[in-house]
XYZ file of N, CA and C in Angstrom:
489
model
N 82.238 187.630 106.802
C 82.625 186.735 107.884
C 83.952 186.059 107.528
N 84.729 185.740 108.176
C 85.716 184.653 108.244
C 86.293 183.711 109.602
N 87.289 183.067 109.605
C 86.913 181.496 110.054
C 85.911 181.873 111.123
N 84.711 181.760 111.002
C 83.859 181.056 111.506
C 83.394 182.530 112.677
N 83.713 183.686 112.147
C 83.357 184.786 113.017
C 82.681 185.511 111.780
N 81.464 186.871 112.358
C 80.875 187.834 111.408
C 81.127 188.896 112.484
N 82.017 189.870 111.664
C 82.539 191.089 112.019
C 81.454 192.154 112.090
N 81.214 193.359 113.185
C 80.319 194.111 112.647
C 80.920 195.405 112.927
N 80.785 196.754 112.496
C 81.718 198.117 112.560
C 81.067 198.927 112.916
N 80.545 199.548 114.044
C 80.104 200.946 113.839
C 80.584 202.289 113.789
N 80.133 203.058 113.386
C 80.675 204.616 113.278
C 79.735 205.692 113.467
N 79.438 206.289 114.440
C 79.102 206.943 115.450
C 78.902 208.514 115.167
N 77.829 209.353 115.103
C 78.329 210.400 114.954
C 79.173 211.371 116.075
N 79.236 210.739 117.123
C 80.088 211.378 117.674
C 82.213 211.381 117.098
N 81.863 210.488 116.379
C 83.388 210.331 116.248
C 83.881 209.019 116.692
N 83.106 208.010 117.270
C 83.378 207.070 118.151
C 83.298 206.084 117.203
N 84.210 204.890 116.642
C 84.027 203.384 116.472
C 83.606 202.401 117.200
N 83.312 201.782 116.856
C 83.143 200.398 117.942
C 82.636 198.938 116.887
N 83.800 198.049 117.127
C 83.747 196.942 116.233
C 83.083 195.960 116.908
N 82.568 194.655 116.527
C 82.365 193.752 117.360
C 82.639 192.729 116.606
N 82.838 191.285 116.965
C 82.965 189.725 116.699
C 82.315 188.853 117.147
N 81.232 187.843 116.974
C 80.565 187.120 116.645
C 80.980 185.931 116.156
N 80.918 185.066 117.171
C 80.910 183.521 116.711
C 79.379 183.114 116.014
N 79.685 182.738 114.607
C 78.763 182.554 113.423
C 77.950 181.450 114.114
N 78.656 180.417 114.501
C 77.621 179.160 115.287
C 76.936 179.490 116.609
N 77.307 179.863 117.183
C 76.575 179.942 118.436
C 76.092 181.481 118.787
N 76.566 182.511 117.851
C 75.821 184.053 117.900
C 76.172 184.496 119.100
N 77.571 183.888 119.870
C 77.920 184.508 120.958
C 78.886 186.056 120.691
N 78.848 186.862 121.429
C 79.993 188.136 121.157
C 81.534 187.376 121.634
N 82.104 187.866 121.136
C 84.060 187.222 120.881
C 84.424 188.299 121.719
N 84.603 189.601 121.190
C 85.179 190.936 120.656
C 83.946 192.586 120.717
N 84.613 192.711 121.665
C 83.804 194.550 121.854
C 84.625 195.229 122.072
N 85.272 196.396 121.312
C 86.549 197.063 120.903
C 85.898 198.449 120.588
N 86.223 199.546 121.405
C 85.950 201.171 120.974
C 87.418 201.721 120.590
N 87.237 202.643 119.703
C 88.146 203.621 119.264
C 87.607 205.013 119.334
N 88.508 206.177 119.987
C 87.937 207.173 119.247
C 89.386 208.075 118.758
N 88.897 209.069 118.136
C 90.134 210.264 118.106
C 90.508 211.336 119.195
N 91.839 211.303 119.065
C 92.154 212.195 119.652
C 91.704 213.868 119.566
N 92.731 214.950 120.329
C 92.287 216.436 120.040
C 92.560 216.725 118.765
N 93.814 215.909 118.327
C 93.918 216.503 116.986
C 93.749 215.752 115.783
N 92.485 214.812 115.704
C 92.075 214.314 115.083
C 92.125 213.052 114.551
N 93.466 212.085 115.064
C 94.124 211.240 114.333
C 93.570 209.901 115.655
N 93.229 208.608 115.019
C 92.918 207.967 115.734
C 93.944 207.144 116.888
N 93.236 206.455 117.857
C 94.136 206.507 118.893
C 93.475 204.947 118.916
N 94.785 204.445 120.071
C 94.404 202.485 119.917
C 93.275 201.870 120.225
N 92.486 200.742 119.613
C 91.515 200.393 120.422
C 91.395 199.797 122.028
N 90.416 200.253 122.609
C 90.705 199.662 123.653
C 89.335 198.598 123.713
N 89.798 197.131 124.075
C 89.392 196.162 124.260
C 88.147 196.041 125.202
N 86.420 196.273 125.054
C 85.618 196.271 126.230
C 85.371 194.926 126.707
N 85.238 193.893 125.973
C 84.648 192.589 125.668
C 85.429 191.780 124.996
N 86.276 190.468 125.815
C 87.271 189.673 124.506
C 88.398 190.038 125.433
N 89.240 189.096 124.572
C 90.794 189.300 124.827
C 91.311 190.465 123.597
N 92.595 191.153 123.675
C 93.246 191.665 122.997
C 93.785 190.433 121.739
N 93.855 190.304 120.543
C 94.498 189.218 119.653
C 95.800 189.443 119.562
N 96.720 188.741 119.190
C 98.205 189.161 118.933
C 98.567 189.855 118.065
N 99.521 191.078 118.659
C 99.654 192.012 117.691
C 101.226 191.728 117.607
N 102.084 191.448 117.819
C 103.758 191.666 117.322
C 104.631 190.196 117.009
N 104.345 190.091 116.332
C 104.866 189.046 115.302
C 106.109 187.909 116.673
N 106.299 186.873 116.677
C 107.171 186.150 117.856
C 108.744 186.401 117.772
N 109.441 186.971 116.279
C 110.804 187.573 116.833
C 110.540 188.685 117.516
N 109.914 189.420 117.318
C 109.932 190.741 118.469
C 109.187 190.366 119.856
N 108.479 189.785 119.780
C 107.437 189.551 120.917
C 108.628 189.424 121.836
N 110.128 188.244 121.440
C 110.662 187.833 122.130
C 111.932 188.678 123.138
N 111.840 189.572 122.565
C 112.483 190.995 122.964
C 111.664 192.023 123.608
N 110.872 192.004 124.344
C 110.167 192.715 124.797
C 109.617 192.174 126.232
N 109.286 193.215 127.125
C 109.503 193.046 128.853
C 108.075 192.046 128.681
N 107.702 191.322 129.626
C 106.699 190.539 129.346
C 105.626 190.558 130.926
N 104.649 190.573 130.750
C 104.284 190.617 132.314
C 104.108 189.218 132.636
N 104.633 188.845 133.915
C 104.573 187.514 134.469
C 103.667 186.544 134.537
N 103.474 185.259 134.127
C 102.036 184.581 133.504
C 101.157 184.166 134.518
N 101.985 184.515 136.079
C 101.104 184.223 137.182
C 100.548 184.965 137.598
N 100.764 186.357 137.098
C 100.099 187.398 137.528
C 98.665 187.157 137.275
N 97.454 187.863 137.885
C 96.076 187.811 137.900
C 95.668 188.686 135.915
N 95.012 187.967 135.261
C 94.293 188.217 134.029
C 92.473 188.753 134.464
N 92.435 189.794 134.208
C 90.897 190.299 133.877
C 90.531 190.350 132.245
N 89.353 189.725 132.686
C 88.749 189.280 131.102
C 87.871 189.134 131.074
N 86.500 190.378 130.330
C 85.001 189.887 130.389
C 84.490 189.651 129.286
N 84.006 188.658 129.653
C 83.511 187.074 128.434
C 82.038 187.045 128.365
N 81.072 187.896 127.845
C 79.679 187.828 128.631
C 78.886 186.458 127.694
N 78.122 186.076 128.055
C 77.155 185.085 128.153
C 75.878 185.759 127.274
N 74.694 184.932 126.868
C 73.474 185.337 126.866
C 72.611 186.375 127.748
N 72.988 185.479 128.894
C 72.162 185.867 130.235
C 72.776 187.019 130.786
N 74.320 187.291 130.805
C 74.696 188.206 131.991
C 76.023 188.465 131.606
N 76.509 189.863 131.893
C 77.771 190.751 131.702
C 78.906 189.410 132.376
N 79.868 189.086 131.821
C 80.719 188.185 132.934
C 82.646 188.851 132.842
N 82.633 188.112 134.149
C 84.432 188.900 133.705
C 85.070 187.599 134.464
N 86.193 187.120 134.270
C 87.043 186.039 134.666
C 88.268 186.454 134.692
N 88.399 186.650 136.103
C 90.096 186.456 136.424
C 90.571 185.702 136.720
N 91.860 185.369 135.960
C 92.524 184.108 135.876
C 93.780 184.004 136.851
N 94.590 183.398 137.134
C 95.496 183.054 138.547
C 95.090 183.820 139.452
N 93.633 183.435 140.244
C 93.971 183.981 141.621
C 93.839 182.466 142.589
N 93.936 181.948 143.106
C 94.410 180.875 143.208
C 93.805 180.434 145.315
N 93.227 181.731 145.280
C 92.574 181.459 147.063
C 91.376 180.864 146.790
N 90.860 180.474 148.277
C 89.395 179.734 147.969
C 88.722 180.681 147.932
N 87.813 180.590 147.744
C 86.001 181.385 147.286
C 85.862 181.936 148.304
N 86.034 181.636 149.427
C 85.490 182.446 151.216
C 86.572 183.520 151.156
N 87.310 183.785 150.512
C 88.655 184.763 150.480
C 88.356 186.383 149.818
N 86.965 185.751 149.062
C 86.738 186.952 147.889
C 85.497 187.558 148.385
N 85.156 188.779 147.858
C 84.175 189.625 148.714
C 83.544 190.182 147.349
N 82.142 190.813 147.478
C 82.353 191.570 145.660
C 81.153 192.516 146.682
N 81.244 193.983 146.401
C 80.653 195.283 146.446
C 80.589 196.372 145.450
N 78.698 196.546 145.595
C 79.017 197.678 144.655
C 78.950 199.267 145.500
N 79.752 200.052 144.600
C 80.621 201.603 144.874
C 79.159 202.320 144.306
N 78.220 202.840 144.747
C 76.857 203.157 144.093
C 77.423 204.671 143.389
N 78.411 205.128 144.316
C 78.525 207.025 143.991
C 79.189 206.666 142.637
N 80.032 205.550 142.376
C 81.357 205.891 141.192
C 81.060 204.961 140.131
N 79.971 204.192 140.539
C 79.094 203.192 139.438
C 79.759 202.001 139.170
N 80.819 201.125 140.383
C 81.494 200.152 139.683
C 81.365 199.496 140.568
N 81.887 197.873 140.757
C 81.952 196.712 140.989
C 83.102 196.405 141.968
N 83.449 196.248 143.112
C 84.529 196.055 143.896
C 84.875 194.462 144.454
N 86.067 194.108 143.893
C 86.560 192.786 144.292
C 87.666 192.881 145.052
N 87.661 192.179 146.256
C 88.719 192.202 146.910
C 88.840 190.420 147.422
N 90.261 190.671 148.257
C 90.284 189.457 149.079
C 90.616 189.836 150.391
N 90.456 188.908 151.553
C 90.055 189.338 152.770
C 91.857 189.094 152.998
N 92.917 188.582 152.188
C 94.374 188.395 152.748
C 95.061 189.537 152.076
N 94.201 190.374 151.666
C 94.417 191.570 150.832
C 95.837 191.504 149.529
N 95.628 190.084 149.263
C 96.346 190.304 147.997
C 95.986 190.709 146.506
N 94.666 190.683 146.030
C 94.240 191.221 145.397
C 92.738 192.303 145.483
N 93.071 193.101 144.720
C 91.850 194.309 144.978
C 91.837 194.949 143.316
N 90.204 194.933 142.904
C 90.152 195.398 141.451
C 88.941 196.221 141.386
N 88.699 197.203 140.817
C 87.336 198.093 140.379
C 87.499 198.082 139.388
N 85.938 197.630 138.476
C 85.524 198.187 136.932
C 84.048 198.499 136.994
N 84.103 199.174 135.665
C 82.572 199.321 135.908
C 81.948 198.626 134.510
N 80.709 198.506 134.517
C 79.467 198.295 133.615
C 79.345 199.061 132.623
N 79.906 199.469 131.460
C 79.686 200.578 130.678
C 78.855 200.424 130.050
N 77.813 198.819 129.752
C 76.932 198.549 129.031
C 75.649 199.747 129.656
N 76.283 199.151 131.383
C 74.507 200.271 132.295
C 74.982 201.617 131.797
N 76.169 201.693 132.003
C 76.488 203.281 131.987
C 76.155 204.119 130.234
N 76.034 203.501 129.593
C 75.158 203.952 128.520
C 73.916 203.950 128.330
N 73.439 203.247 129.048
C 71.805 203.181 129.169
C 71.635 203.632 130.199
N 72.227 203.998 131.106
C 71.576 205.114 132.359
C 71.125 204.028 133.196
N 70.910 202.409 133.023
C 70.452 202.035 134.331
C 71.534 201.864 135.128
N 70.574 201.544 136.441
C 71.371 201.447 137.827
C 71.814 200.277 138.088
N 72.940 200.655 138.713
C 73.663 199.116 139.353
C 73.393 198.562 140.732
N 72.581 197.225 140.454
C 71.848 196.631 141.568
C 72.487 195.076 141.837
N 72.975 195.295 142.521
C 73.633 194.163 143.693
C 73.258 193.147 143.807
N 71.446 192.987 143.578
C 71.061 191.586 143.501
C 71.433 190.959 142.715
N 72.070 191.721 141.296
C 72.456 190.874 140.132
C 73.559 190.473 139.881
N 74.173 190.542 140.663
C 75.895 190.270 141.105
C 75.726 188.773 141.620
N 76.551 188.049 141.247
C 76.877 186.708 141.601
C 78.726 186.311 141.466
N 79.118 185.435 141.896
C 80.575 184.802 141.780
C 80.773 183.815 142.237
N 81.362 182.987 141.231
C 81.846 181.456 141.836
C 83.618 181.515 141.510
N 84.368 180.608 142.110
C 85.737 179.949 142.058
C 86.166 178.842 141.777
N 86.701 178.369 140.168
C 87.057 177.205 140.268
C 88.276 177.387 139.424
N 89.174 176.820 139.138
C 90.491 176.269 138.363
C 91.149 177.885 138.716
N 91.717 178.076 139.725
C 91.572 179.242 139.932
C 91.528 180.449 139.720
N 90.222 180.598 138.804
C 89.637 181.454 138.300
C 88.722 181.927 138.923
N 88.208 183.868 139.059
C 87.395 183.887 139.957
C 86.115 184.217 138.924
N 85.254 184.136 138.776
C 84.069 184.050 137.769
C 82.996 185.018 138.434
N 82.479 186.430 138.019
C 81.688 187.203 138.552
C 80.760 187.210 137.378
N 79.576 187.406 137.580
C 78.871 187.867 136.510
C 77.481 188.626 137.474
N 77.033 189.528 136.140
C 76.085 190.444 136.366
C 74.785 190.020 135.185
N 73.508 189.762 135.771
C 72.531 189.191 135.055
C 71.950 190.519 134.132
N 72.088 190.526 133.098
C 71.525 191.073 132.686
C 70.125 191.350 131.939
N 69.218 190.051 132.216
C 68.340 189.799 132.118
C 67.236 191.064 133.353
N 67.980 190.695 133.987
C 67.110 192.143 135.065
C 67.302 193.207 134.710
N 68.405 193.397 133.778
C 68.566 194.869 133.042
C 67.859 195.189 132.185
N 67.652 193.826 131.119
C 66.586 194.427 129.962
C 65.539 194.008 130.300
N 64.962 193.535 131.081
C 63.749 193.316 132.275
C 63.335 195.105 132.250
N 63.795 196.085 132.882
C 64.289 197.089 133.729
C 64.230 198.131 132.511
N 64.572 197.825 131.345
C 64.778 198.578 130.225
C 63.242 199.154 129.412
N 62.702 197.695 129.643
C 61.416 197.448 128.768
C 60.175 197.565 129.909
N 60.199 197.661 130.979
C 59.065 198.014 131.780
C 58.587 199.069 131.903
């Protein structure tokens, strides 16, 4: 462990990594990060499932480099005990603006706004490894600091798992 996180690594026989991070006090997940290899064997970047990305390029270079605009909309899923969550950050309409549907054929989550300035699909890869289904009742979203806050209970999942 260090400051105040316990790291954990897996290695897969498929070839697949997958790290995770753990806040030591509260046993919440930080960090869910897969890697795998490429065709020709050599590993390729992690990509971030759970967590923010941490800083990777030191601030003289950072400062030379194209930057994406800080008002732009941030997706970021932060899950909870209870339920898968994702928080996007600057969207800045009220709550009656946002719509959330699920895509049953392509297995993902659809957010839009009714002034059609923003529109996003992801999916659940937690269900999509366990084969369960994505059910709508477990979809919820609130709006505040304008952030839009979706989460998926997953308590009905491992409900669903174990029956």
């Amino acid at each position: 462990s260090y400051a105040g996180k316990r790291k954990v690594h897996y290695l897969f026989s498929d070839g697949k990594e997958m790290a995770e991070e753990y806040d030591i006090k509260t046993d919440e997940l930080i960090v869910r990060k897969w890697r795998v290899k490429n065709a020709l064997g050599a590993q390729r970047q992690w990509e971030i499932e759970v967590g923010e990305p941490g800083p990777s390029i030191s601030g003289a270079q950072e400062s030379q480099l194209i930057k994406e605009n800080s008002s732009n909309p941030v997706f970021v899923r932060k899950d909870t005990k209870t339920c898968f969550q994702w928080r996007i950050r600057n969207l800045p309409y009220p709550k009656e603006v946002y719509s959330l549907s699920v895509e049953q054929t392509e297995r993902c989550c659809i957010v839009r706004t009714s002034n059609k300035k923003y529109f996003k699909k992801f999916s659940i890869p937690d269900l999509d490894r366990s084969q369960l289904p994505l059910d709508s009742s477990a979809i919820s979203f609130a709006h505040a600091n304008n952030t839009l806050i979706i989460s998926v209970s997953s308590v009905k999942f491992t409900t669903d798992l174990w029956s």
